[in-house]
PDB file of C-alpha atoms in Angstrom:
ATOM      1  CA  UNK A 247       4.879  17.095 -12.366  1.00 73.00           C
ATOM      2  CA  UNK A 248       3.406  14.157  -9.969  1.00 70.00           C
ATOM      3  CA  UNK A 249       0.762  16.377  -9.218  1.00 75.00           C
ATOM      4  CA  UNK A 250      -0.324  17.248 -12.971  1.00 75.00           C
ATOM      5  CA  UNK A 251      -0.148  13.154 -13.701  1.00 69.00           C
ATOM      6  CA  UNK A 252      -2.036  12.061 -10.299  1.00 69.00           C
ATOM      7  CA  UNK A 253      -4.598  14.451 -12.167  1.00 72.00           C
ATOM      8  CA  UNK A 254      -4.728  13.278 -15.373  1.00 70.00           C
ATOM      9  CA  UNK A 255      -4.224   9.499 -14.551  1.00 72.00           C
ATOM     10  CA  UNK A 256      -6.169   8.757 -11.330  1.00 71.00           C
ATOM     11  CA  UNK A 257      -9.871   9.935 -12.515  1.00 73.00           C
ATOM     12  CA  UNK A 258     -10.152   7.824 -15.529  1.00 73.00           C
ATOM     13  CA  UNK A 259      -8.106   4.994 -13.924  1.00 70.00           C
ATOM     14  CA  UNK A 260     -11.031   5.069 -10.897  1.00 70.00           C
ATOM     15  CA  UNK A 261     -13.371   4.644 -13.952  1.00 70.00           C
ATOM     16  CA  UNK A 262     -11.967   2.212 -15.520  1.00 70.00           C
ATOM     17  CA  UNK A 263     -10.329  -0.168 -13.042  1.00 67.00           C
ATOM     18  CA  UNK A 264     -13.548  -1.529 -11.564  1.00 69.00           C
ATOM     19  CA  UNK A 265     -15.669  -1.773 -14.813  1.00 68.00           C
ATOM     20  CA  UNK A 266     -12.455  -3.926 -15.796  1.00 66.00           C
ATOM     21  CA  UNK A 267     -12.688  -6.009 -12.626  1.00 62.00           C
ATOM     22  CA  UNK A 268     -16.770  -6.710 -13.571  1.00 63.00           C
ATOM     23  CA  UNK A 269     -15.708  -7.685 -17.184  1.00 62.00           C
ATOM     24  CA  UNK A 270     -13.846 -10.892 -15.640  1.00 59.00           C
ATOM     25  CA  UNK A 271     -15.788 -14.028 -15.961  1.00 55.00           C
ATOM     26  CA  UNK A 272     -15.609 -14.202 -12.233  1.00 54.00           C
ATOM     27  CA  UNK A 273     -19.426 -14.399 -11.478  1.00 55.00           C
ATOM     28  CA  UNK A 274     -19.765 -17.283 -13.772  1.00 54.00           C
ATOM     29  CA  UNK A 275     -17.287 -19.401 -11.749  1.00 51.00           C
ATOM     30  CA  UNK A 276     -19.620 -21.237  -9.504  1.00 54.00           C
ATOM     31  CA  UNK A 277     -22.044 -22.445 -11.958  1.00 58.00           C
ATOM     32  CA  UNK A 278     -19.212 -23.661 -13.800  1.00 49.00           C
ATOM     33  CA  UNK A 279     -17.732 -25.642 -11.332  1.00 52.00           C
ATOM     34  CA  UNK A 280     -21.207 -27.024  -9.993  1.00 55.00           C
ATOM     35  CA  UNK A 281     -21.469 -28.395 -13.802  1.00 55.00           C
ATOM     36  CA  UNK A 282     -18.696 -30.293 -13.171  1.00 54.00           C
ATOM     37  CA  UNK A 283     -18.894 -34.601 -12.441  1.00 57.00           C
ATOM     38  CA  UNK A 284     -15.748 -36.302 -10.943  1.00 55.00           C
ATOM     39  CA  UNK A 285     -15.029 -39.833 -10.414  1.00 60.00           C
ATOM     40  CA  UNK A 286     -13.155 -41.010  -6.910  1.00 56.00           C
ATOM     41  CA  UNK A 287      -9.345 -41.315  -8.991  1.00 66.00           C
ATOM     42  CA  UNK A 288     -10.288 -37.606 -10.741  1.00 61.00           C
ATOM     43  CA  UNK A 289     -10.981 -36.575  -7.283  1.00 59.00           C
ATOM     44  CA  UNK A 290      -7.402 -38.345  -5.528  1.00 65.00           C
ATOM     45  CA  UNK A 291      -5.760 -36.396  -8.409  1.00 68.00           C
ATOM     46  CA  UNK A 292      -6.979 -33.089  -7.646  1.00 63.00           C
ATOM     47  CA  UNK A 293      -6.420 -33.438  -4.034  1.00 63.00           C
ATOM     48  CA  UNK A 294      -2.818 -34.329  -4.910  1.00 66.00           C
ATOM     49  CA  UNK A 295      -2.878 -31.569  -7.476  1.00 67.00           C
ATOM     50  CA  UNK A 296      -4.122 -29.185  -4.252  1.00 62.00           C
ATOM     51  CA  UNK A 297      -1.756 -30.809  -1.632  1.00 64.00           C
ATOM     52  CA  UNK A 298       1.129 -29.757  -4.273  1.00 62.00           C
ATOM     53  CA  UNK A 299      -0.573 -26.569  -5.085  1.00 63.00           C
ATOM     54  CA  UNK A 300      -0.551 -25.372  -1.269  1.00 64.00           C
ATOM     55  CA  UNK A 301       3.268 -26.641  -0.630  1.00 66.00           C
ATOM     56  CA  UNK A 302       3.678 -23.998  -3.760  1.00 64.00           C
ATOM     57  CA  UNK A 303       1.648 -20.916  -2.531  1.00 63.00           C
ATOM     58  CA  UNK A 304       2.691 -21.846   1.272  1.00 64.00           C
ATOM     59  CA  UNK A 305       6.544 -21.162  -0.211  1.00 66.00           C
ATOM     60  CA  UNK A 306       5.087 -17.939  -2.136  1.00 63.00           C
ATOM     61  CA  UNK A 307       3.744 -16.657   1.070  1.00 65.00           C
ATOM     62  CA  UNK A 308       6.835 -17.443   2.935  1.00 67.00           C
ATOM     63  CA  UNK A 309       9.377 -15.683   1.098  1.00 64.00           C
ATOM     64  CA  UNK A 310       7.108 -12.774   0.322  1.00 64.00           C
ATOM     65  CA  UNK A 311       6.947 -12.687   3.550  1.00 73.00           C
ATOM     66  CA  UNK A 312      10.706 -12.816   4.311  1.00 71.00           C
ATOM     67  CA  UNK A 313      11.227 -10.280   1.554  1.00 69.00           C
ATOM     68  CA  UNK A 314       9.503  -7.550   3.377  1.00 77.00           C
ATOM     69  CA  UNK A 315      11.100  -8.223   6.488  1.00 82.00           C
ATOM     70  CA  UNK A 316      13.875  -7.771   4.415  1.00 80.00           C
ATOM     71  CA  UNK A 317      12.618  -4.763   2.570  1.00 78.00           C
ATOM     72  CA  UNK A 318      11.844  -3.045   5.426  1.00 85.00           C
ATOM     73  CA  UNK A 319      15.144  -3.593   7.070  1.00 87.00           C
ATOM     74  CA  UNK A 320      17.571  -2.315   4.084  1.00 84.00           C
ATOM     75  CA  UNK A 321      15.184   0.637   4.374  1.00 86.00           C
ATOM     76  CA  UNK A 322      15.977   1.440   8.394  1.00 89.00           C
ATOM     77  CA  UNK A 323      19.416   0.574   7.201  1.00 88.00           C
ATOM     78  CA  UNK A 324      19.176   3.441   4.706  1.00 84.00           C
ATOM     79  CA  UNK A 325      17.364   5.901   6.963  1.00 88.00           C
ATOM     80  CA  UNK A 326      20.336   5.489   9.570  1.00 86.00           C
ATOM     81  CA  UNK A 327      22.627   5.713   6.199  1.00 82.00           C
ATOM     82  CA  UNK A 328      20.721   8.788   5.296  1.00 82.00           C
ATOM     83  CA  UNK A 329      21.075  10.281   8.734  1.00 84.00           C
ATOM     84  CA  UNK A 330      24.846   9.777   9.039  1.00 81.00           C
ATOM     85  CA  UNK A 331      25.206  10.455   5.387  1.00 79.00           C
ATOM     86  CA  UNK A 332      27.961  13.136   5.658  1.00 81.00           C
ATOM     87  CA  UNK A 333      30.154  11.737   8.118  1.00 79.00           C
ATOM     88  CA  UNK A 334      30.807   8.030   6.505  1.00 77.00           C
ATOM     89  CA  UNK A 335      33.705   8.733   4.983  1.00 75.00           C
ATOM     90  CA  UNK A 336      35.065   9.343   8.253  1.00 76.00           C
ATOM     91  CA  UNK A 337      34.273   5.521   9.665  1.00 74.00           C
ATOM     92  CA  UNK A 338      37.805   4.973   7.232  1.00 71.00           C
ATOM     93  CA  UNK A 339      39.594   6.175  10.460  1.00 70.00           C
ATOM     94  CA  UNK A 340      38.277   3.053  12.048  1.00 74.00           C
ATOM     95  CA  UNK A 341      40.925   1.330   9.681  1.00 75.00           C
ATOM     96  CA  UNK A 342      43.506   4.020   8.848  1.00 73.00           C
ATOM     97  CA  UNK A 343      44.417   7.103   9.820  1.00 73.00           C
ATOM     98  CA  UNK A 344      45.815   8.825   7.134  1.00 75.00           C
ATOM     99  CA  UNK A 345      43.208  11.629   6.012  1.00 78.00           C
ATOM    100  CA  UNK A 346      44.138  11.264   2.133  1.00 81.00           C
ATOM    101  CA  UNK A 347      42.934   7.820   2.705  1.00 78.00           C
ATOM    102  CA  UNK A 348      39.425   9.424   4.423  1.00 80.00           C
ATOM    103  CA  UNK A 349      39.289  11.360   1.393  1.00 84.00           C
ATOM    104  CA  UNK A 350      39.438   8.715  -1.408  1.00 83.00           C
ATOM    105  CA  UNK A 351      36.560   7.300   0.178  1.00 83.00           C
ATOM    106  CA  UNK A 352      34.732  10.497   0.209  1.00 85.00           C
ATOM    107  CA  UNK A 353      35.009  10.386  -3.247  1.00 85.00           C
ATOM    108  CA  UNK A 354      34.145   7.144  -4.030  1.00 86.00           C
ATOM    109  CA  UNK A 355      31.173   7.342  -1.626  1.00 85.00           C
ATOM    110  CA  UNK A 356      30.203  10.620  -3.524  1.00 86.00           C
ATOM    111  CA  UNK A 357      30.404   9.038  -7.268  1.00 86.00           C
ATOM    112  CA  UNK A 358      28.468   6.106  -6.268  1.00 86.00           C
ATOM    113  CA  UNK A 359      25.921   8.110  -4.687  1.00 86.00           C
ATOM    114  CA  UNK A 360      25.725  10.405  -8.075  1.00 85.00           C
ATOM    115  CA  UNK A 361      26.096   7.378 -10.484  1.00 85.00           C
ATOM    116  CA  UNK A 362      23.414   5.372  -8.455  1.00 85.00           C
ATOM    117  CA  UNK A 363      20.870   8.248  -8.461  1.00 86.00           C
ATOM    118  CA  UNK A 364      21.407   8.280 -12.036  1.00 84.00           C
ATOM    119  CA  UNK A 365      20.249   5.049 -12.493  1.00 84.00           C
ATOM    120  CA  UNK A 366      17.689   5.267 -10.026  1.00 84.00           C
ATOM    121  CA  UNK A 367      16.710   8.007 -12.762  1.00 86.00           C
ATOM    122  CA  UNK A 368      16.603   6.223 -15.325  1.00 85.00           C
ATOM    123  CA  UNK A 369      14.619   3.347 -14.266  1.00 85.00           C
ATOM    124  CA  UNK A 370      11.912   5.893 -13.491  1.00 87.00           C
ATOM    125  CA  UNK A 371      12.053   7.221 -16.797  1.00 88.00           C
ATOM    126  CA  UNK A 372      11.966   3.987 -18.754  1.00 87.00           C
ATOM    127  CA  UNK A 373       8.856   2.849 -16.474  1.00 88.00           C
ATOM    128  CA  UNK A 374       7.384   6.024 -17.784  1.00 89.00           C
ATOM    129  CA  UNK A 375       8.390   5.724 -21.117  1.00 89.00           C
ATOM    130  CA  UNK A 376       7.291   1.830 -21.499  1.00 90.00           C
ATOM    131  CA  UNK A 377       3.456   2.930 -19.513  1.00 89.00           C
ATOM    132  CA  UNK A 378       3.049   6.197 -21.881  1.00 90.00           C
ATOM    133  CA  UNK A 379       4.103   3.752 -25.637  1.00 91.00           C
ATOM    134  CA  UNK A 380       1.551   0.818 -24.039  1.00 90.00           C
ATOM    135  CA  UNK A 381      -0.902   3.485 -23.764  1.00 90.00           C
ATOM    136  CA  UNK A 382      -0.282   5.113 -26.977  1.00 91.00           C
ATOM    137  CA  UNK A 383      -0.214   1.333 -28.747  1.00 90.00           C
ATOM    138  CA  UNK A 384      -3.416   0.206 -27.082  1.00 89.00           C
ATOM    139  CA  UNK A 385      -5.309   3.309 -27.506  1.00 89.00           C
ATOM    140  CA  UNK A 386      -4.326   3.019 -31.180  1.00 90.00           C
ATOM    141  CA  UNK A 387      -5.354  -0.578 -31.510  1.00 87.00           C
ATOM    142  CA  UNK A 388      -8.877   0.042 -29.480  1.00 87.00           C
ATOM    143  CA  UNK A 389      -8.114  -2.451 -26.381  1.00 86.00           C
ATOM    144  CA  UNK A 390     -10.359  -1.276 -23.260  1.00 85.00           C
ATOM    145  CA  UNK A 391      -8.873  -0.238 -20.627  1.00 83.00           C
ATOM    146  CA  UNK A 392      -6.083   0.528 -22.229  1.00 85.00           C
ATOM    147  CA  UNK A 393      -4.801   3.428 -19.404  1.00 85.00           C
ATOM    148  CA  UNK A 394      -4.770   0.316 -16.147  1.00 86.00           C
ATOM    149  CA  UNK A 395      -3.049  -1.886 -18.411  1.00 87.00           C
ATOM    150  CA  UNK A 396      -0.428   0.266 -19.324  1.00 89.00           C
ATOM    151  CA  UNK A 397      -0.186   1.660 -16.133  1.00 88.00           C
ATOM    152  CA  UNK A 398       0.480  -2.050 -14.709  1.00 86.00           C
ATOM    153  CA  UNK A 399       3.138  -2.499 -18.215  1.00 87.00           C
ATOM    154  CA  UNK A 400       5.080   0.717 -16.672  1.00 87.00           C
ATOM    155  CA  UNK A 401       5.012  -0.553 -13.091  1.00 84.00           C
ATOM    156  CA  UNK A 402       6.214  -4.190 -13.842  1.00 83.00           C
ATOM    157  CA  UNK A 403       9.166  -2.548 -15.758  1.00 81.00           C
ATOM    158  CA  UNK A 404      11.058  -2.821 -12.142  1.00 77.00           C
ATOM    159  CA  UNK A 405      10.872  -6.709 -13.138  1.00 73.00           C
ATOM    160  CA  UNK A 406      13.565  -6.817 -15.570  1.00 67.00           C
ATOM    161  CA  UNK A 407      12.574  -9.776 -18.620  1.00 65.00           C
ATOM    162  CA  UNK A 408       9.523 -11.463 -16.414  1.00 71.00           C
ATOM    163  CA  UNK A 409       8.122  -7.898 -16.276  1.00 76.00           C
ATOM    164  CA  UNK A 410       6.637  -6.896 -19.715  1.00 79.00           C
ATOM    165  CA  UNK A 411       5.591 -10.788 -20.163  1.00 80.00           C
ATOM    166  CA  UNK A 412       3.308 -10.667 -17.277  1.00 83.00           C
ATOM    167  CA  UNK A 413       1.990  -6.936 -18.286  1.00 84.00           C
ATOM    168  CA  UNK A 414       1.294  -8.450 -21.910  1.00 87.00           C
ATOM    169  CA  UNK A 415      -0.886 -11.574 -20.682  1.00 87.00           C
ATOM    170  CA  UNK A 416      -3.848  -9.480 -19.408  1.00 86.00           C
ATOM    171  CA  UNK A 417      -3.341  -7.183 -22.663  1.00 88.00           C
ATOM    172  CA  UNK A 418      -4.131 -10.280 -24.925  1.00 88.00           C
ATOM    173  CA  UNK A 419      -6.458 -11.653 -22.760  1.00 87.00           C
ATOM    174  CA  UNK A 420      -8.912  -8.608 -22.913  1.00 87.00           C
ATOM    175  CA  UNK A 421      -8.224  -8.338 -26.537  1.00 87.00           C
ATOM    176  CA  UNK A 422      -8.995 -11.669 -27.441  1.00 86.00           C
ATOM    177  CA  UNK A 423     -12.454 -11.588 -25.113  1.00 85.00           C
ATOM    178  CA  UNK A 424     -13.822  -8.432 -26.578  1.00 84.00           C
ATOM    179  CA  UNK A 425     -11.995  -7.904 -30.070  1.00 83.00           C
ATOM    180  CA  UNK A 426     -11.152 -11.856 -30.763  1.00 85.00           C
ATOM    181  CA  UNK A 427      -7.877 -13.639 -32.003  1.00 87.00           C
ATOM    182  CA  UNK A 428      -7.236 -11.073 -34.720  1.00 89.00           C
ATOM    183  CA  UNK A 429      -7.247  -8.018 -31.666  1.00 88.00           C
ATOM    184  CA  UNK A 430      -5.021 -10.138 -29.622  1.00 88.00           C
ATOM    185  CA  UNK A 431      -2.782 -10.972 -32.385  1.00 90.00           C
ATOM    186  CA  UNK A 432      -1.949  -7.597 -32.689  1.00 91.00           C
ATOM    187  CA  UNK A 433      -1.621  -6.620 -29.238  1.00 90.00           C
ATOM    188  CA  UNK A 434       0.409  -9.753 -28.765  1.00 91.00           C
ATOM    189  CA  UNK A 435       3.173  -8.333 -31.619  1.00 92.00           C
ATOM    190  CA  UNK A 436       2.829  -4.867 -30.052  1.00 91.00           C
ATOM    191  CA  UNK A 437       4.158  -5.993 -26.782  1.00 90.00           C
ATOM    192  CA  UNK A 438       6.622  -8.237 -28.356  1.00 89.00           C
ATOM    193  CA  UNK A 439       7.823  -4.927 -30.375  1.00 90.00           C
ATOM    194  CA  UNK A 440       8.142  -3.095 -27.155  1.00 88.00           C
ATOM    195  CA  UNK A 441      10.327  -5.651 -25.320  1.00 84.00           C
ATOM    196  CA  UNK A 442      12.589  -5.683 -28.137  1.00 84.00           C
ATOM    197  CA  UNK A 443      13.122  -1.694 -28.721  1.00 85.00           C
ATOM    198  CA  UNK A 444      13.582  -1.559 -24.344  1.00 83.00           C
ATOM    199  CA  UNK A 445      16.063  -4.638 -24.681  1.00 78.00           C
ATOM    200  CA  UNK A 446      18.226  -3.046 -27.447  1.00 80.00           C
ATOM    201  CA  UNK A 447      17.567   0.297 -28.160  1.00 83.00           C
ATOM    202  CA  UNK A 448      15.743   2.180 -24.949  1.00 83.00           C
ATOM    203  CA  UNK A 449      18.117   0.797 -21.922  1.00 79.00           C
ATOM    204  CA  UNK A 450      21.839   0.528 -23.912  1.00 79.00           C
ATOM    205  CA  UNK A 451      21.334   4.354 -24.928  1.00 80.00           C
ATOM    206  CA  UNK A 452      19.205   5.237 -21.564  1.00 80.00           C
ATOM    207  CA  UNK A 453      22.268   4.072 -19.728  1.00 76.00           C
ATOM    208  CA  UNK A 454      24.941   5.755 -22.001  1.00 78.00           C
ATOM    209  CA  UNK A 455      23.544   9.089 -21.419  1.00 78.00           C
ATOM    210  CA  UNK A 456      22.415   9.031 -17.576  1.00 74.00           C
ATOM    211  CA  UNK A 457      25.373   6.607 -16.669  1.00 74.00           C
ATOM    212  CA  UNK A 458      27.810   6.785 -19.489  1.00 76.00           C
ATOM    213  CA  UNK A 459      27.930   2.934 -19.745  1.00 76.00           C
ATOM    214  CA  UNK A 460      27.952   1.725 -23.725  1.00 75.00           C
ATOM    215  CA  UNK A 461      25.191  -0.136 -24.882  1.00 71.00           C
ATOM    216  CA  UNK A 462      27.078  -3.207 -25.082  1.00 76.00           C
ATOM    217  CA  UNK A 463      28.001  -3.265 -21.632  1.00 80.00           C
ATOM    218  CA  UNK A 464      24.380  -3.056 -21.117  1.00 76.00           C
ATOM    219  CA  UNK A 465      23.537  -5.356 -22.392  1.00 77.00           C
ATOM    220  CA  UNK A 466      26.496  -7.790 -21.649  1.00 83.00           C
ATOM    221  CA  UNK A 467      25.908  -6.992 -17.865  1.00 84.00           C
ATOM    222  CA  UNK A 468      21.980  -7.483 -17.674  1.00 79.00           C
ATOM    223  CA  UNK A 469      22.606 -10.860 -19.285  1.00 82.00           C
ATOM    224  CA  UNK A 470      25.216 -11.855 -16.717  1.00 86.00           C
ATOM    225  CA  UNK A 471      23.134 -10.906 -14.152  1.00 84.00           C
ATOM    226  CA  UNK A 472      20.221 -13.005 -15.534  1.00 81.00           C
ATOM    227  CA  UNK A 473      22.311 -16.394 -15.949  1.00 83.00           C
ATOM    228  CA  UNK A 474      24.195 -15.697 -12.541  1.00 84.00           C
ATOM    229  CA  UNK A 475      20.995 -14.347  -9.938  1.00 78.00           C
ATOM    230  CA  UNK A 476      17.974 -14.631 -12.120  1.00 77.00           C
ATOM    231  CA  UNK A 477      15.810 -11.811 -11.987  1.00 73.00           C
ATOM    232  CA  UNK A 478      16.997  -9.830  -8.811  1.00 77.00           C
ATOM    233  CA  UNK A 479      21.122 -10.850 -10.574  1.00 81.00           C
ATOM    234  CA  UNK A 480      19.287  -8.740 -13.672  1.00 78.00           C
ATOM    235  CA  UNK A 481      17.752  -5.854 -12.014  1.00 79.00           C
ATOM    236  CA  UNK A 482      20.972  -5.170  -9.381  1.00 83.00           C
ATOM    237  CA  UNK A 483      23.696  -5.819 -12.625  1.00 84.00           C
ATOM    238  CA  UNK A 484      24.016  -2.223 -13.874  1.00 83.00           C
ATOM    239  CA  UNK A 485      24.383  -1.009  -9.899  1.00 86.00           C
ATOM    240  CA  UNK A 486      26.682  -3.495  -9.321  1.00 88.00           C
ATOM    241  CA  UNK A 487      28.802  -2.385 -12.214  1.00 88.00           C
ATOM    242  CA  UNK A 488      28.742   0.603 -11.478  1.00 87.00           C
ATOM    243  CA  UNK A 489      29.601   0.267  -7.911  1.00 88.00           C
ATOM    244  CA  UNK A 490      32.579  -1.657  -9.638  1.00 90.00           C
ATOM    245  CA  UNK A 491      33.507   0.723 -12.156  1.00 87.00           C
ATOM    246  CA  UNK A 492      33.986   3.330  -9.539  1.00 86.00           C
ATOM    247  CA  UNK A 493      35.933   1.406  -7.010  1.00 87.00           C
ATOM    248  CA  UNK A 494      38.404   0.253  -9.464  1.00 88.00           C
ATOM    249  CA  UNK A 495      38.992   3.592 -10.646  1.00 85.00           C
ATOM    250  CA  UNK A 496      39.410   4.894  -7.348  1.00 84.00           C
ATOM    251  CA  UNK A 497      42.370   2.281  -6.678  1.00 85.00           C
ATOM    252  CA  UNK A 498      43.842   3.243 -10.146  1.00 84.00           C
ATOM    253  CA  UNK A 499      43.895   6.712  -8.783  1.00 82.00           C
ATOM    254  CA  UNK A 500      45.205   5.681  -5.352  1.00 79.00           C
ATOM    255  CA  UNK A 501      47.832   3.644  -7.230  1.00 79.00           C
ATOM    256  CA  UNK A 502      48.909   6.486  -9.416  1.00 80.00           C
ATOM    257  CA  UNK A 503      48.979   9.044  -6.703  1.00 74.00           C
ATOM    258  CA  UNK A 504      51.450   6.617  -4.771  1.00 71.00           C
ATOM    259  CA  UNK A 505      53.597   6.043  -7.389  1.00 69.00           C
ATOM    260  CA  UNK A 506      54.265   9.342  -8.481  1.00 60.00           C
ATOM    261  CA  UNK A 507      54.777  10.306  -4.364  1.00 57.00           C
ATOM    262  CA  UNK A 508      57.386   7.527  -4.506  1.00 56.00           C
TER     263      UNK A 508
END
């Protein structure tokens, strides 16, 4: 399957990402600022303006930066995870040694891992979903390069909320340039129409089936994700429930098995 879509995506996606880059105004930058005139306060402004500007992309840098220092820690963490992977249930002996004890945290370790992949599942399949109906819509509405924009709409779909907003600006922007306002009006509804089938319809009922979560739970969760951590709270919410969901039910079924014992 990733070999049949490398084919049929990365030949016309060569073609038509650099023909897209030329499109840009870019060239016609320099004249544009040469026709420019500023006065000494216009010119204390924009310094301020770059001083301030700088402080902002000098924070970017940093914690992009410290994020894939990060990244690439959790994923040495994971290799060593993935190396051990059979034996961590045994590390409970560190803190008890009863082996029914080692063996409720087999299982929990074993449903996470299964519920998690699911997930990890299902994200995949609504980035391909959201890249293949951008496609579809653009295609159908006659936006250039529509197969580089949607494959940018599926990608960004790892950013929950901020995600299809930044894959819609280039959208409009190239419909409005070569189509005009009425082009980009369209493609402006389209992707509003998108966000709001993903929102309500595509994730509830993508997680009920892979995860068995309801739809309202879904939904609930993502949103207390997004007031409590923002975009990262957003995309970890469902994991984090589930990682919840299973522990809890594990110590329902450790409490259970102890009382009937007693």
């Amino acid at each position: 399957v990733i070999a049949i879509s490398m084919i049929a995506i990365v030949p016309p996606l060569v073609a038509e990402v650099p023909t897209l880059l030329h499109s840009l105004p870019l060239s016609q930058l320099p004249n544009q600022l040469n026709a420019f005139q500023f006065t000494v306060p216009q010119l204390s402004e924009i310094f301020n303006q770059v001083r301030v500007s700088f402080d902002a992309v000098y924070g970017i840098l940093s914690s992009t930066f410290g994020g894939i220092i990060a990244f690439l820690t959790i994923m040495v963490m994971t290799l060593y995870m993935l190396l051990d992977r059979e034996h961590l249930h045994k590390k409970m002996l560190w803190f008890s040694k009863d082996e029914k004890h080692v063996e409720y945290v087999k299982e929990f370790i074993d449903k996470v891992e299964v519920q998690l992949g699911g997930w990890v599942r299902s994200q995949l399949f609504l980035m391909l979903t959201i890249g293949v109906m951008s496609y579809v819509g653009l295609a159908l509405l006659s936006i250039p390069y529509a197969l580089p924009l949607a494959l940018s709409a599926g990608l960004l779909e790892i950013l929950p909320s901020i995600g299809p907003a930044i894959a819609a600006l280039p959208a409009i922007l190239i419909a409005y340039t070569t189509s005009g306002p009425a082009a980009a009006g369209f493609v402006t509804l389209f992707y509003i129409l998108i966000h709001q089938l993903e929102n309500h319809i595509i994730v509830p009922n993508l997680m009920r089936h892979s995860l068995n979560v309801s739809p309202l739970i879904t939904i609930v969760t993502i949103l207390t994700g997004i007031k409590v951590g923002g975009l990262m709270g957003a995309f970890l919410s469902v994991p984090f429930y589930i990682v919840l969901r299973s522990a809890y039910t594990l110590w329902v079924k450790m409490r259970l098995d102890s009382s009937v014992i007693e």
